């Protein structure tokens, strides 16, 4: 038990020493703070110098400028808000006009395609088809419409007499009409 008592005493002595150090630090801090307070009191009682007046004037001017700028900023924000709403309304109007134009164009396209298709059909009705006039066109229900390859108005004429053999070096062919010249070949869709 004696050992235990000695350990407790050393712990208590260490704690006392620590508390004394803390008290000394607090005393120094109090002295320092009291010194600062007395210095400040002396400055407050001392007459105002030109340097102090200059800083006070600068502070007052800056405070006035800040107040004026904050008022101007609020005014500009209000104007910006009004312009934004006006531009937004204008954008909506333009968007609605574009949508209306798109609808009108779609309707005009539908009407125009009807006119174009009717016009094209009208032109096709008057034009002869596949080489036959419209009133002579024959439609066979079993075979279907007449094909363009089957309807040929003009076939090449066959020569009445056999053609003489061409001489060497000259390739002259006679037309079925009996005229000299190159014969044109016609191409037919088959």
Coordinates of C-alpha atoms in Angstrom, one line a residue:
X1 CA 0.0 0.0 0.0
X2 CA 2.9 2.2 0.6
X3 CA 3.8 2.1 -3.1
X4 CA 0.4 3.1 -4.0
X5 CA 0.5 6.2 -1.8
X6 CA 3.8 7.3 -3.2
X7 CA 2.4 7.1 -6.8
X8 CA -0.6 9.2 -5.8
X9 CA 1.6 11.9 -4.2
X10 CA 3.9 12.1 -7.3
X11 CA 0.8 12.4 -9.5
X12 CA -0.6 15.2 -7.3
X13 CA 2.7 17.1 -7.3
X14 CA 2.9 16.9 -11.1
X15 CA -0.6 18.2 -11.3
X16 CA 0.2 21.1 -9.0
X17 CA 3.3 22.0 -11.0
X18 CA 1.2 22.0 -14.2
X19 CA -1.5 24.2 -12.6
X20 CA 1.3 26.7 -11.5
X21 CA 2.5 26.9 -15.1
X22 CA -1.0 27.6 -16.4
X23 CA -1.5 30.3 -13.7
X24 CA 1.8 32.0 -14.8
X25 CA 0.7 32.0 -18.4
X26 CA -2.7 33.4 -17.5
X27 CA -1.0 36.2 -15.5
X28 CA 1.2 37.1 -18.5
X29 CA -1.9 37.1 -20.8
X30 CA -3.8 39.4 -18.4
X31 CA -0.9 41.8 -18.1
X32 CA -0.6 41.9 -21.9
X33 CA -4.3 42.6 -22.4
X34 CA -4.4 45.3 -19.7
X35 CA -1.5 47.0 -21.4
X36 CA -3.4 46.9 -24.8
X37 CA -6.5 48.3 -23.1
X38 CA -4.5 51.2 -21.6
X39 CA -2.9 51.9 -25.0
X40 CA -6.3 52.0 -26.7
X41 CA -7.7 54.3 -24.1
X42 CA -4.8 56.7 -24.6
X43 CA -5.4 56.6 -28.4
X44 CA -9.1 57.3 -27.9
X45 CA -8.4 60.3 -25.7
X46 CA -5.7 61.7 -28.0
X47 CA -6.7 64.4 -30.6
X48 CA -7.6 63.1 -34.1
X49 CA -4.8 63.4 -36.5
X50 CA -4.9 64.2 -40.3
X51 CA -4.1 60.6 -41.1
X52 CA -7.1 59.4 -39.1
X53 CA -9.4 61.9 -40.8
X54 CA -8.2 60.7 -44.2
X55 CA -9.1 57.1 -43.4
X56 CA -12.5 58.2 -42.1
X57 CA -13.1 60.2 -45.2
X58 CA -12.1 57.3 -47.5
X59 CA -14.4 55.0 -45.5
X60 CA -17.3 57.3 -45.9
X61 CA -16.7 57.8 -49.6
X62 CA -16.4 54.0 -50.1
X63 CA -19.7 53.4 -48.2
X64 CA -21.5 56.0 -50.4
X65 CA -20.1 54.4 -53.6
X66 CA -21.1 50.9 -52.4
X67 CA -24.6 52.2 -51.6
X68 CA -24.9 53.8 -55.0
X69 CA -23.6 50.8 -56.8
X70 CA -26.0 48.4 -55.0
X71 CA -28.9 50.7 -56.0
X72 CA -27.6 50.8 -59.6
X73 CA -27.2 47.0 -59.6
X74 CA -30.8 46.5 -58.5
X75 CA -32.0 48.8 -61.2
X76 CA -30.0 47.0 -63.9
X77 CA -31.2 43.6 -62.7
X78 CA -34.8 44.9 -62.9
X79 CA -34.2 46.1 -66.5
X80 CA -32.5 42.8 -67.4
X81 CA -35.5 40.9 -66.0
X82 CA -37.9 43.0 -68.0
X83 CA -35.9 42.6 -71.2
X84 CA -35.6 38.8 -70.6
X85 CA -39.4 38.5 -70.2
X86 CA -39.9 40.6 -73.3
X87 CA -37.5 38.5 -75.3
X88 CA -39.0 35.3 -74.0
X89 CA -42.5 36.5 -75.1
X90 CA -41.1 37.5 -78.5
X91 CA -39.5 34.1 -78.8
X92 CA -42.8 32.4 -78.0
X93 CA -44.5 34.5 -80.7
X94 CA -41.9 33.6 -83.3
X95 CA -42.1 30.0 -82.3
X96 CA -45.9 30.0 -82.7
X97 CA -45.6 31.8 -86.1
X98 CA -43.1 29.1 -87.2
X99 CA -45.4 26.4 -86.1
X100 CA -48.3 28.1 -87.9
X101 CA -46.2 28.4 -91.1
X102 CA -45.3 24.7 -90.9
X103 CA -48.9 23.8 -90.7
X104 CA -49.8 26.1 -93.6
X105 CA -46.9 24.7 -95.7
X106 CA -48.0 21.1 -94.9
X107 CA -51.6 21.9 -95.9
X108 CA -50.3 23.7 -99.1
X109 CA -48.1 20.7 -99.9
X110 CA -51.1 18.4 -99.6
X111 CA -53.2 20.7 -101.8
X112 CA -50.3 21.2 -104.3
X113 CA -49.7 17.5 -104.6
X114 CA -53.4 17.0 -105.3
X115 CA -53.2 19.7 -108.0
X116 CA -50.0 18.3 -109.4
X117 CA -51.3 14.7 -109.5
X118 CA -54.6 15.8 -111.1
X119 CA -52.6 17.9 -113.6
X120 CA -50.3 15.0 -114.4
X121 CA -53.3 12.7 -114.8
X122 CA -55.0 15.2 -117.1
X123 CA -51.9 15.4 -119.3
X124 CA -51.6 11.6 -119.3
X125 CA -55.2 11.2 -120.3
X126 CA -54.8 13.3 -123.5
X127 CA -51.4 11.8 -124.5
X128 CA -51.2 8.6 -126.5
X129 CA -49.8 5.7 -124.5
X130 CA -47.4 3.1 -125.8
X131 CA -47.7 4.2 -129.4
X132 CA -51.5 3.8 -129.6
X133 CA -54.0 6.6 -129.3
X134 CA -56.2 6.4 -126.2
X135 CA -59.3 5.4 -128.0
X136 CA -57.6 2.5 -129.8
X137 CA -55.9 1.0 -126.8
X138 CA -56.9 -2.6 -126.2
X139 CA -57.0 -4.1 -122.7
X140 CA -57.1 -7.9 -122.5
X141 CA -58.3 -8.9 -119.0
X142 CA -56.5 -12.2 -119.3
X143 CA -53.2 -10.9 -120.6
X144 CA -53.2 -7.4 -119.0
X145 CA -52.4 -4.1 -120.6
X146 CA -50.7 -3.8 -123.9
X147 CA -46.9 -3.8 -123.6
X148 CA -44.8 -1.1 -125.2
X149 CA -42.6 -3.8 -126.9
X150 CA -45.7 -5.4 -128.5
X151 CA -47.0 -2.1 -129.9
X152 CA -44.8 -0.8 -132.6
X153 CA -46.1 1.7 -135.1
X154 CA -43.2 1.4 -137.5
X155 CA -41.2 -1.6 -138.4
X156 CA -38.2 -1.4 -140.7
X157 CA -39.0 -2.0 -144.3
X158 CA -37.7 -5.2 -145.8
X159 CA -35.7 -4.8 -149.0
X160 CA -37.6 -5.8 -152.2
X161 CA -34.6 -7.4 -153.8
X162 CA -31.5 -8.9 -152.4
X163 CA -28.6 -6.5 -151.7
X164 CA -25.5 -6.8 -153.9
X165 CA -22.3 -7.6 -152.1
X166 CA -20.2 -4.7 -151.2
X167 CA -17.0 -4.1 -152.9
X168 CA -13.8 -4.4 -151.1
X169 CA -12.8 -1.1 -149.4
X170 CA -16.2 0.5 -149.6
X171 CA -18.9 -0.3 -147.3
X172 CA -22.0 1.3 -148.8
X173 CA -25.4 0.0 -147.8
X174 CA -28.5 0.9 -149.6
X175 CA -31.6 1.9 -147.7
X176 CA -34.8 0.1 -148.4
X177 CA -35.9 3.3 -150.3
X178 CA -33.1 2.6 -152.7
X179 CA -31.0 5.6 -151.6
X180 CA -27.3 5.4 -150.8
X181 CA -26.1 6.2 -147.4
X182 CA -25.6 4.7 -144.0
X183 CA -28.5 2.9 -142.6
X184 CA -29.6 3.9 -139.1
X185 CA -30.6 1.1 -136.8
X186 CA -33.5 1.7 -134.5
X187 CA -33.4 0.4 -131.0
X188 CA -36.6 -1.1 -129.6
X189 CA -37.4 -1.9 -126.0
X190 CA -37.8 -5.6 -125.7

